[in-house]
Amino acid sequence: RVLGTRHTRSGPSKDSTGTGCSVLGPQTLVHAQSISAARVLLTVPKVLAQVPSSPSAEGTPRAIAYNAAKPDGTAPAARLVCSKPSSQQDGGPQWTKHLGAAVVALSASPLVTAAALADGSLHWFDTASGARLSAPLMREAPAAHLRCAHAFCLLVDAVGVLSVWDVGRMLAVVDHVSIAPLLYCAELSAPTLPEEEDRDSQGRIRAPRRHRPSVALTAVDVSDAGAPLLSFSDGRSYTYHAHLRTWLRVASPQDHRASDHYTRPEVSDAPVEEGKPLVVARTTQTPLGYLQELGYHQMHATQALNGGRHQRVSARTLHDPAVRRSVTLDHVEQLLRAAAAIGSRKDVVRYADVLARLLAQSGDSQRAA
């Protein structure tokens, strides 16, 4: 099935004792097993005349691809130019490459420059010299998201398959992992849209219309340790743990609103236009801190488009010191574990210090140990 299609859920089934408890039948188990194999269709970037590299840290060489207006098969279809950082006085071109297909996505780090072409191939170049680092990689679908950081390259293709490579060591850190479970779980918690029926001229019902996905992948990044960071329009962010072989949720602005450590960044009152990228002013330099900022802005923008408001925390929770203390401790512990999962040393040091102070205040010597 294609993610984004709503299905009605049957009522609870009775167990053998007749108690009326909901149980998992064979059909449910088969459905759960097929989630990771479900079809995902992501938007593929259009072929533009100029394709700049994805935003990167200051001091990173700049890369831009110039696609030919009308490729005739004899001249190169694209020209890739990498220039020195603008901070350097001689910020002219470092090297130029001519490619046989149009470039649809481009990303550069101080070590690796990656170009995804319209023919489905992925090309790696040494950022300093322009030397080709590998023969073209072929994917099962065109690239939808591409990101380079340090020696790592992340790619999410049009069918929602994630891969992360350590280009320097020529090995796969994350190999062909589908983002379908993340989209599926996000749709379960999203507001249910009314079912629509498509009828022909004689009033006969055709196949149900496919609904727009309620949640979309909006941003990708790679941590210093090579952990993939995927952010969605519902405000949640995830990473894939290669050793556990499962997804971890590392940021979620919907959770822990009663926490004393919960911060709400300033949100612009400018109207949000659907289909346009969300621009977020970064006020923190730590990866996990930025994911929390981005998540809150994404959640606010999505609710603004849907005409909704933020869910408020109950007054009873806000005025109960014991509940607030427990929620705050759990919130900081989750942030610390998330920071360790993505390999962010700055975030680990920050939240370990916060957690130590909270445990000292609570007098919980067993947890502090």
mmCIF file of C-alpha atoms in Angstrom:
data_model
loop_
_atom_site.group_PDB
_atom_site.id
_atom_site.type_symbol
_atom_site.label_atom_id
_atom_site.label_comp_id
_atom_site.label_asym_id
_atom_site.label_seq_id
_atom_site.Cartn_x
_atom_site.Cartn_y
_atom_site.Cartn_z
ATOM 1 C CA ARG A 1 0.000 0.000 0.000
ATOM 2 C CA VAL A 2 1.015 3.637 -0.360
ATOM 3 C CA LEU A 3 1.478 5.526 2.891
ATOM 4 C CA GLY A 4 -0.943 8.412 3.060
ATOM 5 C CA THR A 5 -4.026 6.275 2.361
ATOM 6 C CA ARG A 6 -6.479 6.094 5.240
ATOM 7 C CA HIS A 7 -7.986 2.750 6.183
ATOM 8 C CA THR A 8 -10.928 2.261 8.518
ATOM 9 C CA ARG A 9 -10.198 0.124 11.553
ATOM 10 C CA SER A 10 -12.520 -2.675 12.517
ATOM 11 C CA GLY A 11 -13.977 -2.869 15.992
ATOM 12 C CA PRO A 12 -12.348 -4.753 18.880
ATOM 13 C CA SER A 13 -12.433 -8.521 18.680
ATOM 14 C CA LYS A 14 -13.296 -10.768 21.596
ATOM 15 C CA ASP A 15 -10.858 -13.251 22.993
ATOM 16 C CA SER A 16 -11.606 -16.889 23.687
ATOM 17 C CA THR A 17 -12.856 -16.085 27.192
ATOM 18 C CA GLY A 18 -15.484 -13.664 25.892
ATOM 19 C CA THR A 19 -14.243 -10.789 28.000
ATOM 20 C CA GLY A 20 -14.367 -8.378 25.094
ATOM 21 C CA CYS A 21 -10.661 -7.493 25.284
ATOM 22 C CA SER A 22 -8.984 -6.459 22.065
ATOM 23 C CA VAL A 23 -6.533 -9.075 20.821
ATOM 24 C CA LEU A 24 -4.093 -9.226 17.918
ATOM 25 C CA GLY A 25 -5.351 -11.566 15.251
ATOM 26 C CA PRO A 26 -3.367 -13.030 12.331
ATOM 27 C CA GLN A 27 -4.553 -10.262 10.012
ATOM 28 C CA THR A 28 -3.205 -7.590 12.383
ATOM 29 C CA LEU A 29 0.156 -9.337 12.663
ATOM 30 C CA VAL A 30 0.521 -9.607 8.901
ATOM 31 C CA HIS A 31 -0.408 -5.941 8.571
ATOM 32 C CA ALA A 32 2.225 -4.961 11.165
ATOM 33 C CA GLN A 33 4.894 -6.992 9.398
ATOM 34 C CA SER A 34 4.130 -5.263 6.106
ATOM 35 C CA ILE A 35 4.636 -1.738 7.452
ATOM 36 C CA SER A 36 8.361 -1.689 6.715
ATOM 37 C CA ALA A 37 7.642 -2.918 3.181
ATOM 38 C CA ALA A 38 4.904 -0.367 2.514
ATOM 39 C CA ARG A 39 5.362 1.973 -0.408
ATOM 40 C CA VAL A 40 6.582 5.467 0.334
ATOM 41 C CA LEU A 41 6.493 8.156 -2.312
ATOM 42 C CA LEU A 42 8.552 11.271 -1.570
ATOM 43 C CA THR A 43 8.859 14.362 -3.702
ATOM 44 C CA VAL A 44 11.899 14.349 -5.973
ATOM 45 C CA PRO A 45 13.662 17.701 -6.546
ATOM 46 C CA LYS A 46 13.020 19.255 -9.934
ATOM 47 C CA VAL A 47 15.781 19.715 -12.476
ATOM 48 C CA LEU A 48 16.722 23.385 -12.192
ATOM 49 C CA ALA A 49 19.139 25.471 -14.205
ATOM 50 C CA GLN A 50 21.294 25.940 -11.102
ATOM 51 C CA VAL A 51 21.451 23.594 -8.112
ATOM 52 C CA PRO A 52 23.390 24.935 -5.094
ATOM 53 C CA SER A 53 24.721 22.621 -2.430
ATOM 54 C CA SER A 54 22.638 22.158 0.701
ATOM 55 C CA PRO A 55 23.316 24.639 3.528
ATOM 56 C CA SER A 56 26.476 23.785 5.446
ATOM 57 C CA ALA A 57 28.676 25.163 8.172
ATOM 58 C CA GLU A 58 30.585 28.385 7.714
ATOM 59 C CA GLY A 59 33.969 27.883 6.066
ATOM 60 C CA THR A 60 32.783 24.942 3.949
ATOM 61 C CA PRO A 61 33.616 25.106 0.218
ATOM 62 C CA ARG A 62 30.704 26.098 -1.970
ATOM 63 C CA ALA A 63 29.443 23.797 -4.722
ATOM 64 C CA ILE A 64 26.953 24.579 -7.462
ATOM 65 C CA ALA A 65 25.758 22.614 -10.483
ATOM 66 C CA TYR A 66 24.768 24.197 -13.798
ATOM 67 C CA ASN A 67 22.391 22.035 -15.807
ATOM 68 C CA ALA A 68 22.195 22.412 -19.581
ATOM 69 C CA ALA A 69 18.941 23.873 -20.851
ATOM 70 C CA LYS A 70 18.606 21.395 -23.735
ATOM 71 C CA PRO A 71 20.992 18.450 -23.524
ATOM 72 C CA ASP A 72 21.628 17.088 -27.013
ATOM 73 C CA GLY A 73 23.517 13.952 -26.052
ATOM 74 C CA THR A 74 26.887 15.196 -27.272
ATOM 75 C CA ALA A 75 27.663 17.976 -24.777
ATOM 76 C CA PRO A 76 27.744 17.352 -21.008
ATOM 77 C CA ALA A 77 24.342 17.642 -19.356
ATOM 78 C CA ALA A 78 25.698 19.345 -16.217
ATOM 79 C CA ARG A 79 28.734 21.238 -14.984
ATOM 80 C CA LEU A 80 29.698 20.952 -11.320
ATOM 81 C CA VAL A 81 31.840 23.750 -9.874
ATOM 82 C CA CYS A 82 33.345 23.733 -6.382
ATOM 83 C CA SER A 83 34.722 27.007 -4.993
ATOM 84 C CA LYS A 84 36.721 27.884 -1.907
ATOM 85 C CA PRO A 85 34.872 29.331 1.095
ATOM 86 C CA SER A 86 33.824 32.957 0.717
ATOM 87 C CA SER A 87 35.840 33.773 3.856
ATOM 88 C CA GLN A 88 39.047 33.182 1.935
ATOM 89 C CA GLN A 89 40.413 35.965 -0.224
ATOM 90 C CA ASP A 90 40.980 33.783 -3.279
ATOM 91 C CA GLY A 91 37.526 32.278 -3.196
ATOM 92 C CA GLY A 92 37.582 31.293 -6.853
ATOM 93 C CA PRO A 93 36.781 27.914 -8.394
ATOM 94 C CA GLN A 94 38.799 24.987 -7.069
ATOM 95 C CA TRP A 95 37.737 22.417 -9.628
ATOM 96 C CA THR A 96 35.101 21.699 -12.261
ATOM 97 C CA LYS A 97 33.470 18.429 -13.314
ATOM 98 C CA HIS A 98 31.285 17.689 -16.358
ATOM 99 C CA LEU A 99 28.568 15.089 -15.824
ATOM 100 C CA GLY A 100 26.451 13.099 -18.223
ATOM 101 C CA ALA A 101 23.063 13.740 -16.570
ATOM 102 C CA ALA A 102 21.366 16.669 -14.864
ATOM 103 C CA VAL A 103 22.081 17.222 -11.172
ATOM 104 C CA VAL A 104 18.977 17.173 -8.955
ATOM 105 C CA ALA A 105 20.597 17.330 -5.490
ATOM 106 C CA LEU A 106 23.977 18.499 -4.269
ATOM 107 C CA SER A 107 25.702 18.609 -0.905
ATOM 108 C CA ALA A 108 29.253 19.404 0.190
ATOM 109 C CA SER A 109 31.298 19.052 3.363
ATOM 110 C CA PRO A 110 34.971 19.915 3.894
ATOM 111 C CA LEU A 111 35.807 16.306 2.959
ATOM 112 C CA VAL A 112 33.129 15.033 0.565
ATOM 113 C CA THR A 113 31.007 16.527 -2.216
ATOM 114 C CA ALA A 114 28.040 14.401 -3.323
ATOM 115 C CA ALA A 115 25.932 14.899 -6.443
ATOM 116 C CA ALA A 116 22.710 12.995 -7.157
ATOM 117 C CA LEU A 117 21.855 12.864 -10.846
ATOM 118 C CA ALA A 118 18.548 12.545 -12.675
ATOM 119 C CA ASP A 119 19.510 9.088 -13.943
ATOM 120 C CA GLY A 120 19.500 7.771 -10.367
ATOM 121 C CA SER A 121 23.270 7.721 -9.890
ATOM 122 C CA LEU A 122 25.171 9.167 -6.921
ATOM 123 C CA HIS A 123 28.677 10.606 -7.353
ATOM 124 C CA TRP A 124 31.296 11.303 -4.663
ATOM 125 C CA PHE A 125 34.215 13.720 -5.080
ATOM 126 C CA ASP A 126 37.009 14.851 -2.818
ATOM 127 C CA THR A 127 36.087 18.412 -1.872
ATOM 128 C CA ALA A 128 39.674 19.693 -1.830
ATOM 129 C CA SER A 129 40.952 18.210 -5.073
ATOM 130 C CA GLY A 130 37.882 17.141 -7.038
ATOM 131 C CA ALA A 131 39.196 13.582 -7.344
ATOM 132 C CA ARG A 132 36.480 10.986 -7.803
ATOM 133 C CA LEU A 133 36.204 8.823 -4.685
ATOM 134 C CA SER A 134 34.121 6.010 -6.126
ATOM 135 C CA ALA A 135 32.446 4.761 -9.242
ATOM 136 C CA PRO A 136 28.852 6.042 -9.500
ATOM 137 C CA LEU A 137 26.498 4.403 -7.024
ATOM 138 C CA MET A 138 23.166 3.243 -8.452
ATOM 139 C CA ARG A 139 20.016 3.471 -6.351
ATOM 140 C CA GLU A 140 16.617 1.865 -6.803
ATOM 141 C CA ALA A 141 14.978 5.305 -6.965
ATOM 142 C CA PRO A 142 16.035 8.948 -7.499
ATOM 143 C CA ALA A 143 17.295 10.976 -4.545
ATOM 144 C CA ALA A 144 14.784 12.967 -2.510
ATOM 145 C CA HIS A 145 17.147 14.225 0.238
ATOM 146 C CA LEU A 146 20.948 14.426 0.209
ATOM 147 C CA ARG A 147 23.295 15.599 2.945
ATOM 148 C CA CYS A 148 27.052 15.461 3.597
ATOM 149 C CA ALA A 149 28.790 16.135 6.905
ATOM 150 C CA HIS A 150 32.457 15.458 7.570
ATOM 151 C CA ALA A 151 33.168 12.145 5.796
ATOM 152 C CA PHE A 152 29.544 10.966 5.948
ATOM 153 C CA CYS A 153 26.933 11.051 3.189
ATOM 154 C CA LEU A 154 23.207 10.574 3.836
ATOM 155 C CA LEU A 155 20.640 9.861 1.150
ATOM 156 C CA VAL A 156 16.883 9.291 1.323
ATOM 157 C CA ASP A 157 15.501 8.199 -2.034
ATOM 158 C CA ALA A 158 12.049 8.714 -3.508
ATOM 159 C CA VAL A 159 10.699 5.445 -2.081
ATOM 160 C CA GLY A 160 11.748 6.352 1.457
ATOM 161 C CA VAL A 161 14.894 4.229 1.780
ATOM 162 C CA LEU A 162 17.617 5.715 3.987
ATOM 163 C CA SER A 163 21.341 5.017 3.578
ATOM 164 C CA VAL A 164 24.337 6.562 5.334
ATOM 165 C CA TRP A 165 27.907 5.926 4.207
ATOM 166 C CA ASP A 166 31.282 6.630 5.718
ATOM 167 C CA VAL A 167 32.911 7.688 2.468
ATOM 168 C CA GLY A 168 36.377 7.901 3.988
ATOM 169 C CA ARG A 169 36.312 4.225 5.004
ATOM 170 C CA MET A 170 34.029 3.141 2.139
ATOM 171 C CA LEU A 171 31.455 1.394 4.285
ATOM 172 C CA ALA A 172 27.746 1.647 4.965
ATOM 173 C CA VAL A 173 26.785 2.950 8.412
ATOM 174 C CA VAL A 174 23.045 2.559 7.752
ATOM 175 C CA ASP A 175 22.112 0.284 4.875
ATOM 176 C CA HIS A 176 18.749 0.427 3.100
ATOM 177 C CA VAL A 177 16.433 1.230 6.008
ATOM 178 C CA SER A 178 12.875 2.282 5.194
ATOM 179 C CA ILE A 179 11.289 5.331 6.838
ATOM 180 C CA ALA A 180 7.840 3.764 6.344
ATOM 181 C CA PRO A 181 7.395 2.853 10.054
ATOM 182 C CA LEU A 182 7.983 6.496 11.037
ATOM 183 C CA LEU A 183 5.407 7.794 8.568
ATOM 184 C CA TYR A 184 2.936 5.083 9.509
ATOM 185 C CA CYS A 185 3.155 5.787 13.239
ATOM 186 C CA ALA A 186 2.937 9.539 12.589
ATOM 187 C CA GLU A 187 -0.241 9.085 10.563
ATOM 188 C CA LEU A 188 -1.825 7.076 13.380
ATOM 189 C CA SER A 189 -1.436 10.052 15.726
ATOM 190 C CA ALA A 190 -2.427 12.643 13.101
ATOM 191 C CA PRO A 191 -6.019 13.957 12.853
ATOM 192 C CA THR A 192 -8.154 11.579 10.836
ATOM 193 C CA LEU A 193 -9.384 12.964 7.526
ATOM 194 C CA PRO A 194 -12.879 12.089 6.303
ATOM 195 C CA GLU A 195 -13.017 9.283 3.781
ATOM 196 C CA GLU A 196 -13.772 10.340 0.225
ATOM 197 C CA GLU A 197 -15.458 8.324 -2.485
ATOM 198 C CA ASP A 198 -14.848 8.726 -6.191
ATOM 199 C CA ARG A 199 -17.952 8.034 -8.280
ATOM 200 C CA ASP A 200 -18.258 7.771 -12.020
ATOM 201 C CA SER A 201 -20.907 9.452 -14.166
ATOM 202 C CA GLN A 202 -23.425 6.702 -13.311
ATOM 203 C CA GLY A 203 -22.911 7.044 -9.565
ATOM 204 C CA ARG A 204 -20.898 3.852 -9.133
ATOM 205 C CA ILE A 205 -18.133 3.942 -6.538
ATOM 206 C CA ARG A 206 -14.619 3.706 -7.882
ATOM 207 C CA ALA A 207 -11.474 3.128 -5.858
ATOM 208 C CA PRO A 208 -11.181 5.430 -2.813
ATOM 209 C CA ARG A 209 -9.210 8.589 -3.419
ATOM 210 C CA ARG A 210 -5.712 8.561 -2.029
ATOM 211 C CA HIS A 211 -5.267 11.033 0.794
ATOM 212 C CA ARG A 212 -2.324 13.348 1.082
ATOM 213 C CA PRO A 213 0.223 12.115 3.657
ATOM 214 C CA SER A 214 -0.522 13.827 6.956
ATOM 215 C CA VAL A 215 3.168 13.991 7.875
ATOM 216 C CA ALA A 216 6.083 14.761 5.589
ATOM 217 C CA LEU A 217 9.862 14.465 5.877
ATOM 218 C CA THR A 218 11.062 18.064 6.021
ATOM 219 C CA ALA A 219 14.757 18.043 6.990
ATOM 220 C CA VAL A 220 17.693 15.636 7.101
ATOM 221 C CA ASP A 221 21.147 15.917 8.636
ATOM 222 C CA VAL A 222 24.087 13.812 9.824
ATOM 223 C CA SER A 223 25.686 14.145 13.241
ATOM 224 C CA ASP A 224 29.444 14.258 13.821
ATOM 225 C CA ALA A 225 29.308 10.556 14.683
ATOM 226 C CA GLY A 226 27.487 9.658 11.462
ATOM 227 C CA ALA A 227 24.014 9.247 13.000
ATOM 228 C CA PRO A 228 21.177 10.153 10.626
ATOM 229 C CA LEU A 229 18.827 12.893 11.837
ATOM 230 C CA LEU A 230 15.382 12.999 10.215
ATOM 231 C CA SER A 231 12.831 15.698 11.084
ATOM 232 C CA PHE A 232 9.163 15.559 10.164
ATOM 233 C CA SER A 233 6.402 18.132 9.825
ATOM 234 C CA ASP A 234 4.763 17.005 13.083
ATOM 235 C CA GLY A 235 7.829 18.282 14.960
ATOM 236 C CA ARG A 236 9.345 14.907 15.827
ATOM 237 C CA SER A 237 12.906 13.913 14.943
ATOM 238 C CA TYR A 238 14.439 10.455 14.778
ATOM 239 C CA THR A 239 17.757 8.694 14.395
ATOM 240 C CA TYR A 240 18.526 5.132 13.417
ATOM 241 C CA HIS A 241 20.597 3.115 15.892
ATOM 242 C CA ALA A 242 22.808 0.799 13.848
ATOM 243 C CA HIS A 243 23.574 -1.582 16.741
ATOM 244 C CA LEU A 244 19.996 -1.837 17.997
ATOM 245 C CA ARG A 245 18.734 -1.867 14.396
ATOM 246 C CA THR A 246 15.752 0.288 15.210
ATOM 247 C CA TRP A 247 14.599 3.903 15.149
ATOM 248 C CA LEU A 248 14.984 6.164 18.175
ATOM 249 C CA ARG A 249 12.932 9.300 18.727
ATOM 250 C CA VAL A 250 15.334 12.041 19.808
ATOM 251 C CA ALA A 251 13.101 15.123 19.768
ATOM 252 C CA SER A 252 9.373 15.591 20.294
ATOM 253 C CA PRO A 253 7.934 18.973 21.327
ATOM 254 C CA GLN A 254 4.586 17.343 22.113
ATOM 255 C CA ASP A 255 6.069 15.490 25.078
ATOM 256 C CA HIS A 256 7.115 16.801 28.484
ATOM 257 C CA ARG A 257 5.261 20.120 28.288
ATOM 258 C CA ALA A 258 4.981 20.125 32.055
ATOM 259 C CA SER A 259 8.768 19.873 32.375
ATOM 260 C CA ASP A 260 10.637 22.766 33.964
ATOM 261 C CA HIS A 261 13.297 22.227 31.302
ATOM 262 C CA TYR A 262 10.803 22.679 28.460
ATOM 263 C CA THR A 263 11.589 25.834 26.483
ATOM 264 C CA ARG A 264 9.362 27.429 23.883
ATOM 265 C CA PRO A 265 11.260 29.475 21.266
ATOM 266 C CA GLU A 266 9.774 32.587 19.760
ATOM 267 C CA VAL A 267 7.616 31.803 16.734
ATOM 268 C CA SER A 268 7.033 34.241 13.911
ATOM 269 C CA ASP A 269 3.484 35.423 13.339
ATOM 270 C CA ALA A 270 4.047 35.506 9.579
ATOM 271 C CA PRO A 271 1.543 33.352 7.672
ATOM 272 C CA VAL A 272 2.736 29.862 6.766
ATOM 273 C CA GLU A 273 2.344 28.886 3.110
ATOM 274 C CA GLU A 274 1.937 25.220 2.305
ATOM 275 C CA GLY A 275 4.600 23.790 0.033
ATOM 276 C CA LYS A 276 7.248 26.367 0.914
ATOM 277 C CA PRO A 277 10.285 25.412 3.023
ATOM 278 C CA LEU A 278 10.231 26.441 6.665
ATOM 279 C CA VAL A 279 13.046 28.849 7.544
ATOM 280 C CA VAL A 280 14.135 28.592 11.191
ATOM 281 C CA ALA A 281 16.577 31.007 12.788
ATOM 282 C CA ARG A 282 19.088 28.819 14.626
ATOM 283 C CA THR A 283 19.796 30.075 18.153
ATOM 284 C CA THR A 284 21.749 27.056 19.427
ATOM 285 C CA GLN A 285 24.800 25.319 17.985
ATOM 286 C CA THR A 286 24.245 21.895 19.534
ATOM 287 C CA PRO A 287 22.574 19.282 17.282
ATOM 288 C CA LEU A 288 19.956 18.179 19.800
ATOM 289 C CA GLY A 289 19.136 21.759 20.786
ATOM 290 C CA TYR A 290 18.533 22.643 17.152
ATOM 291 C CA LEU A 291 16.336 19.581 16.621
ATOM 292 C CA GLN A 292 14.143 20.738 19.504
ATOM 293 C CA GLU A 293 13.926 24.251 18.057
ATOM 294 C CA LEU A 294 13.154 22.932 14.599
ATOM 295 C CA GLY A 295 10.562 20.542 15.995
ATOM 296 C CA TYR A 296 8.664 23.262 17.810
ATOM 297 C CA HIS A 297 8.613 25.482 14.704
ATOM 298 C CA GLN A 298 7.504 22.554 12.539
ATOM 299 C CA MET A 299 4.692 21.699 14.941
ATOM 300 C CA HIS A 300 3.574 25.338 15.098
ATOM 301 C CA ALA A 301 3.605 25.654 11.292
ATOM 302 C CA THR A 302 1.620 22.437 10.804
ATOM 303 C CA GLN A 303 -0.991 23.455 13.363
ATOM 304 C CA ALA A 304 -1.241 26.901 11.760
ATOM 305 C CA LEU A 305 -1.994 25.306 8.390
ATOM 306 C CA ASN A 306 -4.617 23.056 9.976
ATOM 307 C CA GLY A 307 -6.163 25.947 11.905
ATOM 308 C CA GLY A 308 -5.399 24.250 15.204
ATOM 309 C CA ARG A 309 -3.911 25.468 18.453
ATOM 310 C CA HIS A 310 -1.322 24.083 20.802
ATOM 311 C CA GLN A 311 -2.601 21.616 23.361
ATOM 312 C CA ARG A 312 -2.381 23.065 26.836
ATOM 313 C CA VAL A 313 -1.128 21.303 29.919
ATOM 314 C CA SER A 314 -3.780 20.822 32.603
ATOM 315 C CA ALA A 315 -3.700 23.207 35.562
ATOM 316 C CA ARG A 316 -3.513 20.261 37.959
ATOM 317 C CA THR A 317 -0.255 19.094 36.360
ATOM 318 C CA LEU A 318 1.227 22.600 36.365
ATOM 319 C CA HIS A 319 0.584 23.101 40.103
ATOM 320 C CA ASP A 320 1.604 19.634 41.335
ATOM 321 C CA PRO A 321 5.296 19.862 42.350
ATOM 322 C CA ALA A 322 5.738 16.104 42.501
ATOM 323 C CA VAL A 323 4.404 15.595 38.988
ATOM 324 C CA ARG A 324 6.469 18.445 37.577
ATOM 325 C CA ARG A 325 9.610 17.103 39.270
ATOM 326 C CA SER A 326 9.033 13.615 37.884
ATOM 327 C CA VAL A 327 8.291 14.884 34.368
ATOM 328 C CA THR A 328 11.350 17.152 34.406
ATOM 329 C CA LEU A 329 13.669 14.327 35.477
ATOM 330 C CA ASP A 330 12.315 12.008 32.796
ATOM 331 C CA HIS A 331 12.602 14.793 30.200
ATOM 332 C CA VAL A 332 16.270 15.478 30.971
ATOM 333 C CA GLU A 333 17.073 11.758 31.080
ATOM 334 C CA GLN A 334 15.567 11.305 27.622
ATOM 335 C CA LEU A 335 17.547 14.267 26.293
ATOM 336 C CA LEU A 336 20.751 12.795 27.728
ATOM 337 C CA ARG A 337 20.103 9.388 26.144
ATOM 338 C CA ALA A 338 19.191 11.032 22.835
ATOM 339 C CA ALA A 339 22.406 13.066 22.895
ATOM 340 C CA ALA A 340 24.421 9.895 23.449
ATOM 341 C CA ALA A 341 22.575 8.123 20.630
ATOM 342 C CA ILE A 342 23.439 10.789 18.041
ATOM 343 C CA GLY A 343 26.990 11.183 19.357
ATOM 344 C CA SER A 344 26.728 14.847 20.374
ATOM 345 C CA ARG A 345 29.360 15.426 23.061
ATOM 346 C CA LYS A 346 28.266 18.998 23.768
ATOM 347 C CA ASP A 347 24.698 17.883 24.420
ATOM 348 C CA VAL A 348 25.863 14.965 26.586
ATOM 349 C CA VAL A 349 27.931 17.273 28.795
ATOM 350 C CA ARG A 350 25.108 19.801 29.021
ATOM 351 C CA TYR A 351 22.328 17.397 29.980
ATOM 352 C CA ALA A 352 24.536 15.290 32.259
ATOM 353 C CA ASP A 353 25.238 18.428 34.284
ATOM 354 C CA VAL A 354 21.538 19.358 34.388
ATOM 355 C CA LEU A 355 20.567 15.829 35.444
ATOM 356 C CA ALA A 356 23.204 15.746 38.192
ATOM 357 C CA ARG A 357 21.890 19.005 39.649
ATOM 358 C CA LEU A 358 18.285 17.793 39.530
ATOM 359 C CA LEU A 359 19.138 14.515 41.255
ATOM 360 C CA ALA A 360 21.115 16.368 43.920
ATOM 361 C CA GLN A 361 18.117 18.604 44.592
ATOM 362 C CA SER A 362 15.718 15.685 44.787
ATOM 363 C CA GLY A 363 17.975 13.713 47.135
ATOM 364 C CA ASP A 364 17.603 10.556 45.040
ATOM 365 C CA SER A 365 20.946 8.964 45.882
ATOM 366 C CA GLN A 366 20.125 5.662 44.168
ATOM 367 C CA ARG A 367 19.446 7.281 40.777
ATOM 368 C CA ALA A 368 22.392 9.648 41.214
ATOM 369 C CA ALA A 369 24.710 6.664 41.639
#
